[in-house]
Amino acid sequence: MLKHLENNISCTEEVALTETSFNNNIDNNGKKNKSILWSRAFIFLIAVSFITATGFNMVYTVISKYSMDIQNSLAIAGVISGIFSVAALVMRPFAGMMSDIFNKKYLCIAANMVIGFSVVGYSFSSSIPVLFSFRVLHGIAFGVSSTVNIALATRFIPKDRLGEGIGYYGIGQVVASIVGPNIGIYIADKYGFQTLFIVIALLSFIGAALLLCLKYPIEEKKAENVSIRSKLTIDSLIAKEGIVYAIIGGMFSFGNGLVSSFLILLGKERNISNIGIFFSVGAFVVFLLRLFVGRIVDEKGLTITVNISLIVSAVSMALIGVAPTLRLLIVASVLKSIGQGGGQLSLQAESIKRVSPSRVGVATSTFYIGADIGQGLGPIIGGGISQYFNYTVMFVTCSVLLLVSMVVFNVYQRKTRYNVKRETLEFEGGQEGVN
């Protein structure tokens, strides 16, 4: 069906893609040139990412209020909001497998179409069960879309500039997270939820239509020749090479979950007004960070980048725990954004580098699973700590966990370097024996 649509859709200009992922450019003298990153296709994908991410952020901030309008219950509103993340988390391993089996372009198109239809379904939800069903469908489609989108983008990012490319690719999503919530709230307040959902659905459909204009090289195996049942193995669902990196990345999200859930309450307890500035400053710093941190990751390497990021994040969590003023919280916001932005980007890029191009999808989903679990466990564990102790103990505990994660990370790095060195020596010894 999608191929039929692609043949019939009228595009003013077809964006030609040249797959550059995992390739290096060599000149006529045998010297390696710096690989090309800013292709027209890559810029196009950033634009599509911005459009679809804007729609996500528009609905994310108002769905609880919409649920309250249907049935006035905070508990139910929380379930409606949270079930989305649960559905996305459950879907991620299968999304990674699908990404490695099927054509990524068509998967992105299908996911965007389902997202659009599910948001339209919100408009017709006159009861909580109906809204719940569409919310689950939306979460499943988002789990596919968010996983496959990054896997698709990496096909057009040179391996030697992978960190830089992923950093730039995320700029559209960062900008969307800044403007999306405000646009969504404005439309909902001025024109109503029905109009808002139509606008969001249109953004999803526009994203799907734009992807139809991409000429994507079909490097994947054809779906009809692949048995999903035969592919359904642990290795097809989880990238073992990236599990430790997913856990470390999840620790950054653990702290993010604490901040998202408890910072406003902390500000109220300490009589700190205008606490929202914390989030605005953080978003701005992340935006600036995306412009150059990927290049630093590619040039300086994983170990030094992640270690610095973990230390900076640990300091930021401890500072939030003891900060009595907004000024100190703003400093903590800057540190948190630097730590999380640099650390997670580095770990995600390395997770992708450690697998073959045919397993980029499952590597991406594995990393996102760690982030999802960390984001979910943060409020749960933090809530228990704050109930029995206080917010200071809660954030300081997170700081300690980040430092423990640094120890785990360095032990793992030494172990993997030793194994690689040993395998290399064994291989060279075998070659000498043959000669």
Coordinates of C-alpha atoms in Angstrom, one line a residue:
M1 CA 0.0 0.0 0.0
L2 CA 2.8 2.4 0.9
K3 CA 4.6 1.6 -2.3
H4 CA 1.4 2.3 -4.3
L5 CA 1.1 5.7 -2.5
E6 CA 4.7 6.5 -3.1
N7 CA 4.2 5.9 -6.9
N8 CA 1.2 8.2 -7.0
I9 CA 2.1 11.0 -4.6
S10 CA 3.2 14.2 -6.3
C11 CA 6.4 15.6 -4.8
T12 CA 7.8 18.9 -6.1
E13 CA 11.3 17.5 -5.6
E14 CA 12.5 14.0 -4.7
V15 CA 15.2 14.2 -2.1
A16 CA 17.9 11.8 -3.1
L17 CA 19.8 10.0 -0.4
T18 CA 23.3 8.6 -0.5
E19 CA 24.0 6.1 2.2
T20 CA 27.2 7.3 4.0
S21 CA 26.8 5.4 7.2
F22 CA 29.8 3.3 8.3
N23 CA 31.9 4.5 5.4
N24 CA 35.0 6.7 5.2
N25 CA 36.0 8.9 2.2
I26 CA 39.4 8.1 0.7
D27 CA 41.0 10.5 -1.8
N28 CA 43.2 9.4 -4.8
N29 CA 46.3 9.6 -2.7
G30 CA 45.0 7.1 -0.2
K31 CA 44.4 9.7 2.5
K32 CA 41.2 9.7 4.5
N33 CA 39.1 12.8 4.0
K34 CA 36.6 14.1 6.6
S35 CA 33.3 12.4 5.7
I36 CA 30.4 14.4 4.5
L37 CA 27.7 14.9 7.2
W38 CA 25.5 17.8 6.0
S39 CA 23.9 16.1 3.0
R40 CA 20.5 17.3 1.8
A41 CA 18.9 14.1 3.0
F42 CA 20.3 14.6 6.6
I43 CA 19.0 18.1 6.7
F44 CA 15.6 16.9 5.4
L45 CA 15.4 14.2 8.1
I46 CA 16.2 16.8 10.8
A47 CA 13.2 18.8 9.5
V48 CA 10.9 15.8 9.5
S49 CA 12.0 15.0 13.1
F50 CA 11.2 18.5 14.2
I51 CA 7.7 18.4 12.7
T52 CA 6.8 15.0 14.3
A53 CA 8.4 15.9 17.6
T54 CA 6.5 19.1 17.8
G55 CA 3.3 17.2 17.6
F56 CA 4.3 14.8 20.3
N57 CA 5.2 17.7 22.7
M58 CA 1.9 19.5 21.9
V59 CA -0.2 16.5 23.1
Y60 CA 2.1 15.4 25.9
T61 CA 1.4 18.5 28.0
V62 CA -2.4 18.6 27.7
I63 CA -3.5 14.9 27.7
S64 CA -3.9 14.8 31.5
K65 CA -6.2 17.9 31.4
Y66 CA -8.2 16.4 28.6
S67 CA -8.6 13.2 30.6
M68 CA -9.8 15.2 33.6
D69 CA -12.5 16.8 31.3
I70 CA -13.8 13.4 30.5
Q71 CA -13.7 12.1 34.0
N72 CA -12.6 14.2 36.9
S73 CA -10.0 11.9 38.5
L74 CA -6.4 12.6 39.1
A75 CA -5.6 8.9 39.5
I76 CA -7.2 8.1 36.1
A77 CA -5.4 11.1 34.5
G78 CA -2.1 9.7 35.7
V79 CA -2.9 6.3 34.3
I80 CA -3.9 7.8 30.9
S81 CA -0.6 9.8 30.9
G82 CA 1.6 6.9 32.0
I83 CA 0.2 4.1 29.9
F84 CA 1.7 5.8 26.9
S85 CA 5.2 5.3 28.2
V86 CA 4.5 1.7 29.2
A87 CA 3.2 0.8 25.8
A88 CA 6.2 2.5 24.1
L89 CA 8.6 0.6 26.5
V90 CA 7.0 -2.8 25.8
M91 CA 7.2 -2.1 22.0
R92 CA 10.8 -0.9 21.8
P93 CA 12.5 -4.3 21.6
F94 CA 10.2 -5.4 18.8
A95 CA 10.6 -2.1 17.1
G96 CA 14.4 -2.6 17.0
M97 CA 13.9 -6.0 15.5
M98 CA 11.5 -4.7 12.9
S99 CA 13.9 -1.9 12.1
D100 CA 16.6 -4.4 11.3
I101 CA 14.3 -6.6 9.2
F102 CA 12.1 -4.2 7.3
N103 CA 12.7 -1.0 5.3
K104 CA 13.2 1.8 7.8
K105 CA 11.6 4.4 5.6
Y106 CA 8.3 2.5 5.3
L107 CA 8.3 1.7 9.0
C108 CA 8.6 5.4 9.8
I109 CA 5.8 6.3 7.4
A110 CA 3.5 3.6 8.9
A111 CA 4.3 4.7 12.5
N112 CA 3.5 8.3 11.7
M113 CA 0.2 7.4 10.0
V114 CA -0.8 5.3 13.1
I115 CA 0.2 8.2 15.4
G116 CA -2.0 10.5 13.3
F117 CA -5.0 8.2 13.4
S118 CA -4.6 7.6 17.2
V119 CA -4.6 11.4 17.9
V120 CA -7.7 11.8 15.8
G121 CA -9.2 9.1 17.9
Y122 CA -8.6 11.3 21.0
S123 CA -11.2 13.7 19.5
F124 CA -13.8 11.0 19.4
S125 CA -13.1 9.6 22.9
S126 CA -16.2 10.2 25.0
S127 CA -15.2 7.8 27.7
I128 CA -12.0 6.8 29.5
P129 CA -11.8 3.2 28.1
V130 CA -11.9 4.6 24.5
L131 CA -9.3 7.2 25.4
F132 CA -7.2 4.6 27.1
S133 CA -7.3 2.4 23.9
F134 CA -6.1 5.2 21.6
R135 CA -3.5 6.2 24.1
V136 CA -2.0 2.6 24.1
L137 CA -2.1 2.6 20.3
H138 CA -0.3 6.0 20.3
G139 CA 2.4 4.7 22.7
I140 CA 3.0 1.6 20.5
A141 CA 3.4 3.7 17.4
F142 CA 5.6 6.1 19.2
G143 CA 7.8 3.2 20.4
V144 CA 8.3 2.2 16.8
S145 CA 8.7 5.8 15.4
S146 CA 11.3 7.0 18.0
T147 CA 13.4 3.8 17.6
V148 CA 13.3 3.6 13.8
N149 CA 13.8 7.3 13.3
I150 CA 17.2 7.4 14.8
A151 CA 18.2 4.1 13.1
L152 CA 17.1 5.6 9.8
A153 CA 19.2 8.8 10.4
T154 CA 22.3 6.8 11.3
R155 CA 22.2 5.3 7.8
F156 CA 23.3 8.7 6.5
I157 CA 25.8 9.6 9.2
P158 CA 29.5 8.6 8.6
K159 CA 30.8 6.3 11.3
D160 CA 33.7 8.6 12.1
R161 CA 31.2 11.5 12.8
L162 CA 28.4 9.4 14.4
G163 CA 28.4 11.3 17.7
E164 CA 28.4 14.6 15.9
G165 CA 25.6 13.5 13.6
I166 CA 23.3 12.2 16.4
G167 CA 23.9 15.4 18.2
Y168 CA 22.8 17.5 15.3
Y169 CA 19.9 15.2 14.5
G170 CA 18.6 15.8 18.1
I171 CA 18.5 19.6 17.6
G172 CA 15.0 19.4 15.9
Q173 CA 13.7 17.4 18.9
V174 CA 15.2 19.8 21.4
V175 CA 13.6 22.8 19.6
A176 CA 10.3 20.9 19.5
S177 CA 10.4 20.3 23.2
I178 CA 10.8 24.1 23.8
V179 CA 8.1 25.3 21.4
G180 CA 5.7 22.3 21.3
P181 CA 4.2 22.5 24.8
N182 CA 3.5 26.3 24.6
I183 CA 1.8 25.9 21.2
G184 CA -0.2 22.9 22.4
I185 CA -1.5 24.8 25.5
Y186 CA -2.2 27.9 23.4
I187 CA -4.3 26.0 20.8
A188 CA -6.2 24.0 23.5
D189 CA -7.0 27.1 25.5
K190 CA -8.0 29.3 22.5
Y191 CA -9.6 26.8 20.1
G192 CA -10.3 23.7 22.1
F193 CA -8.9 20.2 22.3
Q194 CA -10.6 19.0 19.1
T195 CA -8.8 21.6 17.0
L196 CA -5.5 20.8 18.8
F197 CA -5.8 17.1 18.0
I198 CA -6.6 17.8 14.4
V199 CA -3.5 20.0 14.1
I200 CA -1.3 17.3 15.8
A201 CA -2.6 14.6 13.5
L202 CA -1.9 16.8 10.4
L203 CA 1.7 17.2 11.6
S204 CA 2.0 13.4 11.7
F205 CA 0.5 13.0 8.3
I206 CA 2.7 15.7 6.9
G207 CA 5.8 13.9 8.3
A208 CA 4.7 10.7 6.6
A209 CA 4.0 12.4 3.3
L210 CA 7.5 14.1 3.4
L211 CA 9.1 10.7 4.0
L212 CA 7.5 9.4 0.9
C213 CA 9.6 12.0 -1.1
L214 CA 12.8 10.4 0.2
K215 CA 14.6 8.1 -2.2
Y216 CA 15.9 5.5 0.2
P217 CA 18.4 2.8 -0.8
I218 CA 16.8 -0.6 0.0
E219 CA 19.6 -2.3 1.9
E220 CA 17.4 -4.4 4.1
K221 CA 16.2 -7.9 3.3
K222 CA 12.8 -8.0 1.7
A223 CA 10.1 -8.6 4.3
E224 CA 8.4 -11.3 2.3
N225 CA 11.6 -13.4 2.4
V226 CA 12.1 -13.0 6.2
S227 CA 10.3 -15.1 8.8
I228 CA 9.7 -13.0 11.9
R229 CA 9.3 -16.1 14.0
S230 CA 12.8 -17.3 12.9
K231 CA 14.2 -13.9 13.8
L232 CA 12.5 -13.7 17.2
T233 CA 15.6 -14.4 19.4
I234 CA 17.2 -12.6 22.3
D235 CA 19.8 -11.2 20.0
S236 CA 17.1 -9.8 17.7
L237 CA 15.4 -8.0 20.7
I238 CA 18.4 -6.9 22.8
A239 CA 21.9 -5.8 21.8
K240 CA 24.1 -7.4 24.5
E241 CA 27.0 -5.2 23.4
G242 CA 25.0 -2.1 24.6
I243 CA 23.4 -3.3 27.8
V244 CA 26.0 -1.7 30.1
Y245 CA 25.8 1.5 28.2
A246 CA 22.0 1.4 28.4
I247 CA 22.2 1.0 32.2
I248 CA 24.6 3.9 32.5
G249 CA 22.5 6.0 30.2
G250 CA 19.5 5.0 32.3
M251 CA 21.1 6.6 35.4
F252 CA 21.0 10.0 33.7
S253 CA 17.3 9.4 33.0
F254 CA 16.8 8.4 36.6
G255 CA 18.0 11.8 37.7
N256 CA 15.9 13.4 35.0
G257 CA 12.8 11.6 36.4
L258 CA 13.5 12.9 39.8
V259 CA 13.8 16.5 38.6
S260 CA 10.6 16.3 36.4
S261 CA 8.5 14.8 39.2
F262 CA 9.8 16.6 42.4
L263 CA 11.5 19.9 41.5
I264 CA 8.3 21.9 41.6
L265 CA 7.5 20.4 45.0
L266 CA 11.0 21.1 46.2
G267 CA 10.6 24.7 45.1
K268 CA 7.3 25.0 47.0
E269 CA 8.8 23.6 50.2
R270 CA 11.8 26.0 50.0
N271 CA 9.7 29.0 48.9
I272 CA 11.6 29.3 45.6
S273 CA 9.4 31.0 43.0
N274 CA 9.7 31.0 39.2
I275 CA 11.0 27.4 39.4
G276 CA 10.0 27.0 35.7
I277 CA 13.2 28.9 34.8
F278 CA 15.1 25.8 35.7
F279 CA 13.6 23.9 32.8
S280 CA 13.9 26.8 30.3
V281 CA 17.6 27.3 31.0
G282 CA 18.1 23.5 30.8
A283 CA 16.5 23.3 27.4
F284 CA 18.5 26.2 26.1
V285 CA 21.8 24.6 27.3
V286 CA 20.9 21.3 25.7
F287 CA 20.2 23.1 22.4
L288 CA 23.6 24.8 22.5
L289 CA 25.3 21.6 23.6
R290 CA 23.9 19.7 20.6
L291 CA 25.8 22.1 18.3
F292 CA 29.3 20.9 19.3
V293 CA 29.3 18.1 21.9
G294 CA 29.0 15.4 19.2
R295 CA 32.2 16.6 17.6
I296 CA 33.9 16.5 21.0
V297 CA 32.7 12.9 21.5
D298 CA 34.1 11.8 18.2
E299 CA 37.5 13.6 18.8
K300 CA 38.1 12.9 22.5
G301 CA 36.6 9.5 22.8
L302 CA 34.0 7.8 24.9
T303 CA 35.7 7.2 28.2
I304 CA 36.8 10.8 29.0
T305 CA 33.5 12.2 27.8
V306 CA 31.3 9.9 29.9
N307 CA 33.5 10.2 33.0
I308 CA 33.2 14.0 32.9
S309 CA 29.5 13.8 32.2
L310 CA 28.9 11.5 35.2
I311 CA 30.9 13.7 37.6
V312 CA 29.1 16.9 36.3
S313 CA 25.7 15.2 36.7
A314 CA 26.5 14.0 40.2
V315 CA 27.4 17.5 41.2
S316 CA 24.2 18.9 39.7
M317 CA 22.0 16.4 41.6
A318 CA 23.8 17.2 44.9
L319 CA 23.5 20.9 44.3
I320 CA 19.7 20.5 43.6
G321 CA 19.5 18.6 46.9
V322 CA 20.9 21.5 49.0
A323 CA 20.2 24.6 46.9
P324 CA 18.2 27.2 48.9
T325 CA 17.9 29.8 46.1
L326 CA 16.8 29.9 42.4
R327 CA 20.3 31.1 41.4
L328 CA 21.9 27.9 42.6
L329 CA 19.2 25.8 41.0
I330 CA 19.9 27.6 37.7
V331 CA 23.6 26.6 38.1
A332 CA 22.4 23.0 38.8
S333 CA 20.3 23.2 35.6
V334 CA 23.2 24.1 33.5
L335 CA 25.4 21.4 35.0
K336 CA 22.6 18.8 34.6
S337 CA 22.1 19.6 31.0
I338 CA 25.8 19.4 30.2
G339 CA 26.2 16.1 32.0
Q340 CA 23.1 14.4 30.7
G341 CA 23.4 15.8 27.2
G342 CA 27.1 14.8 26.8
G343 CA 26.8 11.5 28.6
Q344 CA 23.7 10.0 26.9
L345 CA 24.8 11.2 23.5
S346 CA 28.2 9.6 23.9
L347 CA 26.8 6.3 25.2
Q348 CA 24.1 6.1 22.4
A349 CA 26.7 6.7 19.7
E350 CA 29.0 4.0 21.1
S351 CA 26.1 1.5 21.4
I352 CA 25.5 2.0 17.7
K353 CA 29.2 1.8 16.8
R354 CA 29.6 -1.6 18.6
V355 CA 27.1 -3.4 16.3
S356 CA 27.0 -4.1 12.6
P357 CA 24.9 -1.8 10.4
S358 CA 22.2 -4.5 10.2
R359 CA 21.7 -4.3 14.0
V360 CA 21.5 -0.6 14.4
G361 CA 17.8 -0.8 15.2
V362 CA 18.1 -3.2 18.1
A363 CA 21.1 -1.3 19.5
T364 CA 18.9 1.9 19.4
S365 CA 16.0 0.2 21.1
T366 CA 18.2 -1.3 23.8
F367 CA 19.6 2.1 24.7
Y368 CA 16.1 3.6 24.8
I369 CA 14.9 0.8 27.0
G370 CA 17.5 1.8 29.6
A371 CA 16.4 5.4 29.4
D372 CA 12.8 4.5 29.7
I373 CA 13.4 2.3 32.8
G374 CA 15.5 5.0 34.4
Q375 CA 12.9 7.7 33.8
G376 CA 10.2 5.4 35.3
L377 CA 12.1 4.2 38.3
G378 CA 13.3 7.7 39.3
P379 CA 10.0 9.0 40.5
I380 CA 9.1 5.6 42.2
I381 CA 12.3 5.2 44.2
G382 CA 12.6 8.9 44.7
G383 CA 9.1 9.1 46.1
G384 CA 9.8 6.5 48.6
I385 CA 13.1 8.2 49.7
S386 CA 11.5 11.6 50.0
Q387 CA 8.5 10.2 52.0
Y388 CA 10.7 8.7 54.7
F389 CA 13.5 11.3 54.6
N390 CA 13.5 14.5 52.5
Y391 CA 14.3 15.9 49.1
T392 CA 17.9 16.5 50.0
V393 CA 18.5 12.8 50.8
M394 CA 16.7 11.9 47.6
F395 CA 18.9 14.0 45.2
V396 CA 22.1 13.2 47.1
T397 CA 21.3 9.5 46.7
C398 CA 21.0 10.0 43.0
S399 CA 24.4 11.8 43.0
V400 CA 26.0 8.8 44.8
L401 CA 24.4 6.4 42.3
L402 CA 25.9 8.4 39.4
L403 CA 29.3 8.1 40.9
V404 CA 28.8 4.4 41.4
S405 CA 27.8 4.2 37.8
M406 CA 31.1 5.8 36.9
V407 CA 33.0 3.0 38.6
V408 CA 30.9 0.4 36.8
F409 CA 31.5 2.1 33.5
N410 CA 35.3 2.3 33.9
V411 CA 35.5 -1.4 35.0
Y412 CA 33.6 -2.4 31.9
Q413 CA 35.7 -0.2 29.6
R414 CA 38.9 -1.8 31.0
K415 CA 37.4 -5.3 30.6
T416 CA 36.3 -4.7 27.0
R417 CA 39.6 -3.2 26.0
Y418 CA 41.4 -6.2 27.5
N419 CA 39.2 -8.7 25.6
V420 CA 39.8 -6.8 22.4
K421 CA 43.5 -6.7 22.9
R422 CA 43.6 -10.4 23.8
E423 CA 41.6 -11.4 20.7
T424 CA 43.9 -9.3 18.5
L425 CA 47.0 -11.0 19.9
E426 CA 45.4 -14.5 19.4
F427 CA 44.5 -13.6 15.9
E428 CA 48.0 -12.3 15.1
G429 CA 49.5 -15.4 16.6
G430 CA 47.3 -17.6 14.5
Q431 CA 48.3 -15.7 11.4
E432 CA 52.0 -16.2 12.2
G433 CA 51.4 -20.0 12.6
V434 CA 49.7 -20.1 9.2
N435 CA 52.6 -18.2 7.6

